[in-house]
Amino acid sequence: MNQKVILVVDDEPKSRQGIKKTIERTYIDQFQVITANDAKEAMERIDHQKVHVLITDIRMPEVSGLELLKQLKTKAQEPVVIVVSAYSEFDYAHEALELGVVNYLLKPIAKEKLMNAIEKAIDVEKQREETGIFSKMIDGKLLEMQQKSKYSPGVEHALDYIEQHFDKELTLKQVASEVHLNASYLSALFKEELQITFSEYVTRKRIQEAKKLLLSTNLTIAEIAEKTGYHTSKYFIKLFKQYENLTPNSFRKQNVSDS
């Protein structure tokens, strides 16, 4: 199991080591705790290692904790942040909160308050991770179409049928027959009401389901192709790459490692 990484940034060695030791003694082997003595070293750490929670002093020489948070906004990764300070000025706290800080602790930090802050930060990080994975699985355009409630009965019936049978062979003629409509008429309805063709809708639905399987199972590409209605993995890979600009394998590797 991969450990969550906590980065402690403070220019005062005693404070920095004190926070590190408190976390390590309380959460034995649960977290990997690393340290930095200033913002520059912290950014170097973040550039080379995934950091899940950042605990930073707000007042440091050269680059302050607030400036560090502003720099983080330009990075691909944004850890959950806890700010610590020997000062209780409202302006500092207010700006820190605007920069997405989940907790603002005053020195000297009580052990219980530090532990509560870390547990809250880990919960936030898990929620972000789950939301991130969900967003990678979902086709925004498909979701938008599925949330609309004003479709003609024939299109509604067709969408329900596709939802239940996307893993089987689906043709326009077959679905039209199931919903008791002429194939040409159903095709025209799809274009008019959904602004995409029947075949594109089916493909988007299948690709979305494939992304869910890629991120939540260890099924092979051939097995996923079969479960999403494709006879050959070659054709499935071609379509997946067309829609996602990545092969299924690359999509899986990239997004599983990100999380």
Coordinates of C-alpha atoms in Angstrom, one line a residue:
M1 CA 0.0 0.0 0.0
N2 CA 1.4 3.4 -1.0
Q3 CA 1.9 5.7 2.0
K4 CA 0.6 9.2 1.9
V5 CA 3.4 11.8 1.9
I6 CA 3.3 14.7 4.3
L7 CA 5.8 17.6 3.7
V8 CA 6.6 19.8 6.7
V9 CA 8.1 23.2 5.8
D10 CA 9.5 25.5 8.5
D11 CA 12.7 27.5 8.8
E12 CA 12.9 26.7 12.5
P13 CA 14.6 23.3 12.9
K14 CA 13.1 22.7 16.4
S15 CA 9.5 23.3 15.2
R16 CA 10.0 21.4 11.9
Q17 CA 11.4 18.3 13.6
G18 CA 8.9 18.6 16.4
I19 CA 6.0 18.3 14.0
K20 CA 7.6 15.5 12.1
K21 CA 8.3 13.4 15.2
T22 CA 4.8 14.1 16.6
I23 CA 3.2 12.7 13.3
E24 CA 5.6 9.7 13.2
R25 CA 4.9 8.8 16.8
T26 CA 1.2 9.1 16.5
Y27 CA 0.7 7.5 13.1
I28 CA 3.4 4.8 13.2
D29 CA 4.3 3.9 9.5
Q30 CA 1.0 5.4 8.2
F31 CA 2.6 8.3 6.5
Q32 CA 6.0 9.2 5.0
V33 CA 7.0 12.5 6.6
I34 CA 9.6 14.6 4.8
T35 CA 10.8 18.1 5.6
A36 CA 12.1 21.3 4.0
N37 CA 13.6 24.3 5.7
D38 CA 12.3 26.9 3.2
A39 CA 9.9 27.4 0.3
K40 CA 12.6 26.8 -2.3
E41 CA 13.5 23.4 -0.9
A42 CA 9.8 22.6 -0.6
M43 CA 9.2 23.3 -4.3
E44 CA 12.1 21.1 -5.2
R45 CA 10.6 18.3 -3.1
I46 CA 7.2 18.8 -4.7
D47 CA 8.7 18.8 -8.2
H48 CA 10.3 15.4 -7.6
Q49 CA 7.8 13.6 -5.4
K50 CA 4.0 13.4 -5.0
V51 CA 3.0 15.3 -1.8
H52 CA -0.5 14.6 -0.5
V53 CA -0.4 17.0 2.5
L54 CA 1.7 20.2 3.0
I55 CA 2.2 21.7 6.5
T56 CA 3.9 25.0 6.1
D57 CA 4.9 27.9 8.4
I58 CA 3.4 31.2 7.1
R59 CA 6.4 33.4 7.9
M60 CA 9.7 32.4 6.4
P61 CA 12.7 34.4 5.1
E62 CA 12.9 35.2 1.4
V63 CA 9.7 33.3 0.3
S64 CA 6.8 33.2 2.8
G65 CA 4.4 30.4 3.2
L66 CA 1.7 32.4 1.3
E67 CA 4.0 32.9 -1.6
L68 CA 4.8 29.2 -1.6
L69 CA 1.0 28.5 -1.9
K70 CA 0.7 30.9 -4.8
Q71 CA 3.6 29.1 -6.6
L72 CA 1.9 25.8 -6.0
K73 CA -1.1 27.0 -8.0
T74 CA 1.1 26.9 -11.1
K75 CA 2.0 23.3 -10.6
A76 CA 0.3 20.2 -11.8
Q77 CA -0.1 18.9 -8.3
E78 CA -1.8 20.7 -5.4
P79 CA -1.4 19.0 -2.0
V80 CA -3.9 19.7 0.8
V81 CA -2.5 22.5 2.9
I82 CA -2.3 23.2 6.6
V83 CA -0.7 26.5 7.6
V84 CA 1.0 27.0 11.0
S85 CA 2.0 30.4 12.4
A86 CA 3.2 32.1 15.5
Y87 CA 0.9 35.0 14.5
S88 CA -2.8 35.3 14.6
E89 CA -3.3 38.3 12.3
F90 CA -6.6 38.1 10.4
D91 CA -5.1 39.1 7.1
Y92 CA -2.8 36.1 7.1
A93 CA -5.5 33.7 7.9
H94 CA -7.9 35.2 5.5
E95 CA -5.5 35.1 2.6
A96 CA -4.5 31.5 3.5
L97 CA -8.1 30.4 3.3
E98 CA -8.5 32.1 0.0
L99 CA -5.6 30.0 -1.3
G100 CA -7.4 26.8 -0.4
V101 CA -5.9 26.1 3.0
V102 CA -7.9 23.6 5.0
N103 CA -6.6 24.5 8.5
Y104 CA -4.8 27.4 10.2
L105 CA -2.9 26.5 13.4
L106 CA -1.2 28.8 15.9
K107 CA 2.1 27.9 17.5
P108 CA 2.8 26.3 19.9
I109 CA 0.6 23.6 18.3
A110 CA -1.3 21.3 20.6
K111 CA -0.8 17.7 19.6
E112 CA -4.6 17.0 19.4
K113 CA -5.2 20.0 17.1
L114 CA -2.4 18.9 14.8
M115 CA -3.8 15.4 14.6
N116 CA -7.3 16.7 13.9
A117 CA -6.0 18.9 11.2
I118 CA -4.1 16.0 9.6
E119 CA -7.1 13.7 9.7
K120 CA -9.2 16.4 8.1
A121 CA -6.6 17.0 5.4
I122 CA -6.3 13.3 4.6
D123 CA -10.2 13.2 4.2
V124 CA -10.1 16.1 1.8
E125 CA -7.2 14.5 -0.1
K126 CA -9.2 11.3 -0.5
Q127 CA -12.3 13.2 -1.7
R128 CA -10.2 15.0 -4.2
E129 CA -8.7 11.7 -5.4
E130 CA -12.1 10.1 -5.8
T131 CA -13.5 13.1 -7.6
G132 CA -10.5 13.2 -9.9
I133 CA -10.8 9.5 -10.8
F134 CA -14.6 10.0 -11.4
S135 CA -14.0 12.9 -13.7
K136 CA -11.5 10.8 -15.7
M137 CA -14.1 8.1 -16.2
I138 CA -16.9 10.5 -17.3
D139 CA -17.6 11.8 -20.8
G140 CA -18.9 15.4 -20.1
K141 CA -20.9 15.6 -23.3
L142 CA -22.5 12.2 -22.7
L143 CA -23.3 13.1 -19.1
E144 CA -24.9 16.4 -20.3
M145 CA -27.1 14.5 -22.9
Q146 CA -28.1 11.9 -20.3
Q147 CA -29.2 14.5 -17.8
K148 CA -31.7 16.2 -20.2
S149 CA -35.2 15.0 -19.6
K150 CA -37.0 16.4 -22.6
Y151 CA -36.6 13.8 -25.4
S152 CA -39.2 12.3 -27.5
P153 CA -40.6 8.9 -26.3
G154 CA -38.8 7.1 -29.2
V155 CA -35.4 8.6 -28.3
E156 CA -35.9 8.0 -24.6
H157 CA -36.7 4.3 -25.3
A158 CA -33.6 4.1 -27.6
L159 CA -31.4 5.5 -24.9
D160 CA -32.7 3.1 -22.4
Y161 CA -32.1 0.2 -24.8
I162 CA -28.5 1.3 -25.5
E163 CA -27.9 1.6 -21.7
Q164 CA -28.9 -2.0 -21.2
H165 CA -27.3 -3.5 -24.3
F166 CA -24.2 -1.5 -25.1
D167 CA -22.1 -4.6 -24.5
K168 CA -23.9 -6.4 -27.3
E169 CA -23.8 -5.7 -31.0
L170 CA -26.0 -2.6 -31.7
T171 CA -27.1 -1.3 -35.1
L172 CA -29.4 1.6 -35.9
K173 CA -31.8 -0.8 -37.7
Q174 CA -31.9 -3.1 -34.7
V175 CA -32.5 -0.4 -32.1
A176 CA -35.1 1.3 -34.3
S177 CA -36.9 -2.0 -34.6
E178 CA -36.9 -2.4 -30.8
V179 CA -38.4 1.1 -30.3
H180 CA -40.9 0.6 -33.2
L181 CA -39.5 3.3 -35.4
N182 CA -38.2 3.6 -38.9
A183 CA -34.3 3.6 -38.9
S184 CA -34.0 6.7 -40.9
Y185 CA -36.5 8.5 -38.7
L186 CA -34.7 7.4 -35.5
S187 CA -31.4 8.6 -37.0
A188 CA -32.9 12.0 -37.8
L189 CA -34.3 12.2 -34.2
F190 CA -30.9 11.5 -32.7
K191 CA -29.3 14.3 -34.7
E192 CA -32.1 16.7 -33.9
E193 CA -32.5 16.1 -30.2
L194 CA -28.9 15.1 -29.2
Q195 CA -26.9 16.9 -31.8
I196 CA -24.8 13.8 -32.5
T197 CA -25.4 10.7 -34.6
F198 CA -26.6 7.4 -33.2
S199 CA -23.3 5.7 -33.8
E200 CA -21.3 8.4 -32.0
Y201 CA -23.6 8.2 -29.0
V202 CA -23.1 4.4 -28.8
T203 CA -19.3 4.8 -29.2
R204 CA -19.2 7.5 -26.4
K205 CA -21.2 5.2 -24.1
R206 CA -18.9 2.3 -24.7
I207 CA -15.7 4.3 -24.3
Q208 CA -17.0 5.7 -21.0
E209 CA -17.7 2.2 -19.7
A210 CA -14.3 1.1 -20.9
K211 CA -12.6 3.9 -18.9
K212 CA -14.5 2.7 -15.8
L213 CA -13.2 -0.8 -16.3
L214 CA -9.7 0.4 -17.1
L215 CA -9.4 2.3 -13.8
S216 CA -11.4 0.0 -11.5
T217 CA -10.4 -3.6 -12.7
N218 CA -7.4 -5.6 -13.8
L219 CA -9.2 -6.9 -16.9
T220 CA -7.1 -7.2 -20.0
I221 CA -7.7 -4.8 -23.0
A222 CA -9.2 -7.7 -25.0
E223 CA -11.6 -8.5 -22.1
I224 CA -12.6 -4.8 -21.8
A225 CA -13.2 -4.6 -25.5
E226 CA -15.5 -7.6 -25.3
K227 CA -17.4 -6.3 -22.3
T228 CA -18.0 -3.0 -24.1
G229 CA -19.4 -4.5 -27.3
Y230 CA -16.3 -4.8 -29.6
H231 CA -15.5 -8.1 -31.3
T232 CA -11.8 -7.2 -31.7
S233 CA -9.4 -5.3 -29.4
K234 CA -7.8 -3.8 -32.5
Y235 CA -10.9 -1.8 -33.4
F236 CA -11.6 -0.9 -29.8
I237 CA -8.1 0.5 -29.4
K238 CA -8.4 2.5 -32.6
L239 CA -11.7 4.1 -31.4
F240 CA -10.4 4.7 -27.9
K241 CA -7.4 6.5 -29.1
Q242 CA -9.6 8.6 -31.5
Y243 CA -11.7 9.8 -28.5
E244 CA -9.1 10.0 -25.7
N245 CA -5.9 10.7 -27.6
L246 CA -4.3 7.8 -25.7
T247 CA -4.3 4.0 -26.1
P248 CA -6.3 2.1 -23.4
N249 CA -3.1 0.9 -21.9
S250 CA -1.6 4.4 -21.7
F251 CA -4.8 5.8 -20.2
R252 CA -4.7 3.1 -17.5
K253 CA -1.0 3.6 -16.7
Q254 CA -1.3 7.4 -16.6
N255 CA -4.4 7.7 -14.5
V256 CA -3.7 4.8 -12.1
S257 CA -0.2 6.3 -11.3
D258 CA -1.7 9.8 -10.9
S259 CA -3.9 8.6 -8.1

